[in-house]
PDB file of C-alpha atoms in Angstrom:
ATOM      1  CA  MET A 385    -162.988  10.333-208.682  1.00 70.00           C
ATOM      2  CA  LEU A 386    -164.307  13.522-206.574  1.00 89.00           C
ATOM      3  CA  TYR A 387    -167.185  12.545-203.295  1.00 95.00           C
ATOM      4  CA  LYS A 388    -169.993  15.330-203.090  1.00 96.00           C
ATOM      5  CA  SER A 389    -171.754  13.160-200.962  1.00 97.00           C
ATOM      6  CA  ILE A 390    -171.409  11.099-198.647  1.00 97.00           C
ATOM      7  CA  ILE A 391    -173.215   8.585-196.639  1.00 97.00           C
ATOM      8  CA  LEU A 392    -172.396   7.625-193.161  1.00 97.00           C
ATOM      9  CA  ALA A 393    -174.299   4.574-192.392  1.00 96.00           C
ATOM     10  CA  VAL A 394    -173.713   3.865-188.572  1.00 95.00           C
ATOM     11  CA  ASP A 395    -174.740   1.020-185.965  1.00 93.00           C
ATOM     12  CA  LEU A 396    -174.416   3.473-183.044  1.00 94.00           C
ATOM     13  CA  THR A 397    -171.586   1.296-180.847  1.00 91.00           C
ATOM     14  CA  ASP A 398    -169.180   2.752-179.833  1.00 91.00           C
ATOM     15  CA  GLU A 399    -167.442   1.937-182.666  1.00 89.00           C
ATOM     16  CA  SER A 400    -168.956   4.146-184.817  1.00 93.00           C
ATOM     17  CA  ILE A 401    -166.758   6.991-184.126  1.00 95.00           C
ATOM     18  CA  LYS A 402    -163.613   5.352-185.538  1.00 93.00           C
ATOM     19  CA  VAL A 403    -165.834   4.840-188.709  1.00 94.00           C
ATOM     20  CA  ALA A 404    -167.242   8.662-188.442  1.00 96.00           C
ATOM     21  CA  ASN A 405    -163.975  10.116-187.915  1.00 96.00           C
ATOM     22  CA  LYS A 406    -162.577   8.252-191.444  1.00 95.00           C
ATOM     23  CA  ALA A 407    -165.667   9.779-193.002  1.00 96.00           C
ATOM     24  CA  VAL A 408    -164.844  12.802-191.770  1.00 97.00           C
ATOM     25  CA  ALA A 409    -161.404  12.280-192.950  1.00 96.00           C
ATOM     26  CA  LEU A 410    -162.530  11.937-196.595  1.00 95.00           C
ATOM     27  CA  CYS A 411    -165.753  14.633-196.030  1.00 95.00           C
ATOM     28  CA  ASN A 412    -162.894  17.324-195.118  1.00 94.00           C
ATOM     29  CA  GLY A 413    -160.656  16.267-197.536  1.00 93.00           C
ATOM     30  CA  PHE A 414    -163.164  16.838-200.461  1.00 94.00           C
ATOM     31  CA  SER A 415    -165.096  18.955-199.481  1.00 93.00           C
ATOM     32  CA  ALA A 416    -168.521  17.035-199.065  1.00 95.00           C
ATOM     33  CA  GLU A 417    -170.930  16.868-197.526  1.00 96.00           C
ATOM     34  CA  LEU A 418    -171.901  14.006-194.744  1.00 97.00           C
ATOM     35  CA  HIS A 419    -175.044  12.222-194.403  1.00 97.00           C
ATOM     36  CA  VAL A 420    -175.189   9.750-190.517  1.00 98.00           C
ATOM     37  CA  VAL A 421    -177.590   7.131-191.121  1.00 97.00           C
ATOM     38  CA  HIS A 422    -178.416   4.947-188.619  1.00 97.00           C
ATOM     39  CA  VAL A 423    -180.891   1.912-189.582  1.00 95.00           C
ATOM     40  CA  ILE A 424    -183.776   0.970-187.243  1.00 93.00           C
ATOM     41  CA  GLU A 425    -184.537  -2.752-188.250  1.00 86.00           C
ATOM     42  CA  SER A 426    -188.017  -2.906-187.687  1.00 76.00           C
ATOM     43  CA  LEU A 427    -188.836  -6.398-185.527  1.00 68.00           C
ATOM     44  CA  ASN A 428    -191.674  -6.879-188.022  1.00 60.00           C
ATOM     45  CA  TYR A 429    -189.217  -7.088-190.431  1.00 55.00           C
ATOM     46  CA  ALA A 430    -185.838  -9.150-188.495  1.00 52.00           C
ATOM     47  CA  TYR A 431    -188.606 -11.462-187.668  1.00 56.00           C
ATOM     48  CA  GLY A 432    -190.148 -11.728-191.009  1.00 55.00           C
ATOM     49  CA  GLY A 433    -193.084 -10.396-190.357  1.00 56.00           C
ATOM     50  CA  ASP A 434    -194.960 -12.162-187.212  1.00 60.00           C
ATOM     51  CA  VAL A 435    -194.593 -10.685-184.445  1.00 58.00           C
ATOM     52  CA  PRO A 436    -198.075 -11.241-181.836  1.00 64.00           C
ATOM     53  CA  ILE A 437    -197.770  -8.337-180.209  1.00 69.00           C
ATOM     54  CA  ASP A 438    -197.844  -5.117-180.344  1.00 73.00           C
ATOM     55  CA  ILE A 439    -194.201  -3.270-180.303  1.00 75.00           C
ATOM     56  CA  THR A 440    -195.000  -0.010-180.564  1.00 80.00           C
ATOM     57  CA  ASP A 441    -193.676   1.274-177.343  1.00 86.00           C
ATOM     58  CA  ILE A 442    -190.627  -0.859-177.977  1.00 85.00           C
ATOM     59  CA  GLN A 443    -189.811   0.458-181.802  1.00 85.00           C
ATOM     60  CA  ASN A 444    -190.285   3.927-179.615  1.00 90.00           C
ATOM     61  CA  GLN A 445    -188.470   3.347-177.317  1.00 92.00           C
ATOM     62  CA  LEU A 446    -185.485   2.258-179.468  1.00 93.00           C
ATOM     63  CA  ARG A 447    -186.124   4.964-181.940  1.00 94.00           C
ATOM     64  CA  GLN A 448    -184.769   7.014-178.707  1.00 96.00           C
ATOM     65  CA  THR A 449    -182.404   5.489-177.775  1.00 96.00           C
ATOM     66  CA  ALA A 450    -180.979   6.157-181.630  1.00 96.00           C
ATOM     67  CA  GLU A 451    -181.845  10.109-181.623  1.00 97.00           C
ATOM     68  CA  ASP A 452    -179.849  10.644-177.932  1.00 97.00           C
ATOM     69  CA  LYS A 453    -176.780   7.771-179.532  1.00 97.00           C
ATOM     70  CA  MET A 454    -177.273  10.154-182.362  1.00 97.00           C
ATOM     71  CA  SER A 455    -177.170  12.930-181.196  1.00 96.00           C
ATOM     72  CA  LEU A 456    -173.742  12.296-178.745  1.00 96.00           C
ATOM     73  CA  LEU A 457    -171.559  11.230-182.407  1.00 96.00           C
ATOM     74  CA  LEU A 458    -172.686  14.228-183.910  1.00 96.00           C
ATOM     75  CA  ASP A 459    -171.409  16.762-181.266  1.00 95.00           C
ATOM     76  CA  GLN A 460    -167.409  14.460-181.920  1.00 95.00           C
ATOM     77  CA  LEU A 461    -167.790  15.087-185.606  1.00 95.00           C
ATOM     78  CA  ASP A 462    -165.659  17.937-186.879  1.00 90.00           C
ATOM     79  CA  THR A 463    -167.153  18.994-190.508  1.00 87.00           C
ATOM     80  CA  PRO A 464    -169.511  21.282-191.254  1.00 83.00           C
ATOM     81  CA  ASN A 465    -171.624  20.251-193.799  1.00 86.00           C
ATOM     82  CA  LYS A 466    -173.674  17.649-191.605  1.00 92.00           C
ATOM     83  CA  SER A 467    -176.857  16.127-191.745  1.00 95.00           C
ATOM     84  CA  TYR A 468    -179.003  12.827-190.148  1.00 97.00           C
ATOM     85  CA  GLN A 469    -181.268  10.346-190.548  1.00 97.00           C
ATOM     86  CA  ILE A 470    -182.942   7.891-188.029  1.00 97.00           C
ATOM     87  CA  THR A 471    -184.959   5.496-190.559  1.00 96.00           C
ATOM     88  CA  GLN A 472    -186.998   1.421-189.240  1.00 92.00           C
ATOM     89  CA  GLY A 473    -186.943  -1.078-192.305  1.00 90.00           C
ATOM     90  CA  GLY A 474    -183.680  -3.374-194.076  1.00 89.00           C
ATOM     91  CA  ILE A 475    -181.061  -2.182-193.303  1.00 90.00           C
ATOM     92  CA  GLU A 476    -179.027  -2.945-196.521  1.00 92.00           C
ATOM     93  CA  SER A 477    -182.102  -1.742-198.652  1.00 93.00           C
ATOM     94  CA  GLU A 478    -182.250   1.771-196.526  1.00 95.00           C
ATOM     95  CA  ILE A 479    -179.119   2.698-196.826  1.00 96.00           C
ATOM     96  CA  HIS A 480    -179.304   2.176-200.227  1.00 96.00           C
ATOM     97  CA  ARG A 481    -181.854   3.949-200.272  1.00 97.00           C
ATOM     98  CA  ILE A 482    -181.329   6.769-199.077  1.00 97.00           C
ATOM     99  CA  ALA A 483    -177.925   6.311-201.324  1.00 97.00           C
ATOM    100  CA  GLU A 484    -180.246   7.312-203.978  1.00 97.00           C
ATOM    101  CA  GLU A 485    -181.809  10.327-202.893  1.00 96.00           C
ATOM    102  CA  LYS A 486    -179.580  11.804-201.897  1.00 96.00           C
ATOM    103  CA  ASN A 487    -177.304  11.609-204.531  1.00 96.00           C
ATOM    104  CA  ALA A 488    -174.921   9.743-202.408  1.00 97.00           C
ATOM    105  CA  ASP A 489    -170.117   9.257-204.829  1.00 96.00           C
ATOM    106  CA  LEU A 490    -169.817   6.981-201.566  1.00 97.00           C
ATOM    107  CA  ILE A 491    -170.899   4.804-198.079  1.00 97.00           C
ATOM    108  CA  VAL A 492    -168.713   4.102-195.488  1.00 96.00           C
ATOM    109  CA  VAL A 493    -170.049   1.481-193.277  1.00 93.00           C
ATOM    110  CA  GLY A 494    -167.743  -0.129-189.720  1.00 89.00           C
ATOM    111  CA  SER A 495    -167.199  -3.641-190.119  1.00 82.00           C
ATOM    112  CA  HIS A 496    -166.355  -6.300-187.766  1.00 69.00           C
ATOM    113  CA  CYS A 497    -163.608  -8.945-187.994  1.00 58.00           C
ATOM    114  CA  LYS A 498    -165.811 -11.787-188.663  1.00 53.00           C
ATOM    115  CA  HIS A 499    -164.485 -15.916-188.347  1.00 46.00           C
ATOM    116  CA  GLY A 500    -166.506 -19.257-188.057  1.00 46.00           C
ATOM    117  CA  LEU A 501    -170.030 -19.692-189.034  1.00 41.00           C
ATOM    118  CA  ALA A 502    -170.778 -15.183-188.912  1.00 42.00           C
ATOM    119  CA  LEU A 503    -168.007 -14.370-191.493  1.00 41.00           C
ATOM    120  CA  LEU A 504    -169.478 -17.376-193.924  1.00 42.00           C
ATOM    121  CA  LEU A 505    -173.145 -16.045-193.019  1.00 40.00           C
ATOM    122  CA  GLY A 506    -172.518 -11.976-194.606  1.00 50.00           C
ATOM    123  CA  SER A 507    -172.651  -9.131-193.201  1.00 75.00           C
ATOM    124  CA  THR A 508    -174.071  -5.814-193.546  1.00 78.00           C
ATOM    125  CA  SER A 509    -171.098  -4.107-194.430  1.00 79.00           C
ATOM    126  CA  ASN A 510    -171.350  -6.809-197.387  1.00 80.00           C
ATOM    127  CA  GLY A 511    -175.147  -6.558-197.535  1.00 80.00           C
ATOM    128  CA  VAL A 512    -174.395  -2.928-198.910  1.00 87.00           C
ATOM    129  CA  LEU A 513    -171.562  -3.504-201.026  1.00 83.00           C
ATOM    130  CA  HIS A 514    -174.072  -5.233-203.126  1.00 85.00           C
ATOM    131  CA  GLY A 515    -176.966  -3.466-204.677  1.00 87.00           C
ATOM    132  CA  SER A 516    -175.358   0.648-204.139  1.00 93.00           C
ATOM    133  CA  PRO A 517    -175.885   2.643-206.142  1.00 93.00           C
ATOM    134  CA  CYS A 518    -172.195   4.022-205.215  1.00 96.00           C
ATOM    135  CA  ASP A 519    -168.710   3.024-204.308  1.00 95.00           C
ATOM    136  CA  VAL A 520    -168.861   1.666-200.921  1.00 94.00           C
ATOM    137  CA  LEU A 521    -165.944   1.774-198.180  1.00 92.00           C
ATOM    138  CA  ALA A 522    -165.691  -0.949-195.363  1.00 89.00           C
ATOM    139  CA  VAL A 523    -163.542   0.437-192.181  1.00 90.00           C
ATOM    140  CA  LYS A 524    -161.898  -2.584-190.621  1.00 86.00           C
ATOM    141  CA  VAL A 525    -163.123  -2.319-186.423  1.00 82.00           C
ATOM    142  CA  THR A 526    -161.744  -4.105-184.274  1.00 74.00           C
ATOM    143  CA  ASN A 527    -162.683  -4.402-180.096  1.00 60.00           C
ATOM    144  CA  LYS A 528    -157.941  -3.486-180.069  1.00 56.00           C
ATOM    145  CA  ASP A 529    -159.590  -0.098-181.796  1.00 44.00           C
ATOM    146  CA  LYS A 530    -161.707   0.501-179.022  1.00 43.00           C
TER     147      LYS A 530
END
C-alpha cells in the first residue's frame, strides 16, 4: 500500500520528535504529504461542560503555547510537504475528523508505555485506533528514548 497523506498526531511533549521522525521517514519514503496535528482538549469537554468560570484566557494561553511548541517541532522536520493544524475538542474525534478531511491513508501517534490502572483505562493511541478511517501506526515512546 502506498501512503499519500499521513497525519502525525502529536501531544507536543519532548517525545514528539521521535514519533515525528518516524512519520517523516514514511513521508519521504512514499513521497507523501505530512499533516501535523495537535488537539487541545477543551477544558469544557474534559470536565463534562460544567466549568463555572470563564476559561477563555486559559484556552488562549494553551493555544499560544501549542503554537510555539509546534513551530519548534516543525523546524526539526526534514520533509518538504508538510502542513500543520492546531484544533480544540475531543482528541480522538478531532484526529478522526482531520484524517477524513485530509483523506489520510495513515495516522501516526505516539504510544506511551502504560502500566496498572492506566493500561486498563486505555490511551489516546488506542482511542485513535478504534474508529479510525485509515491505518494507524503507534510509535512506542518510553522515558529512556529521550
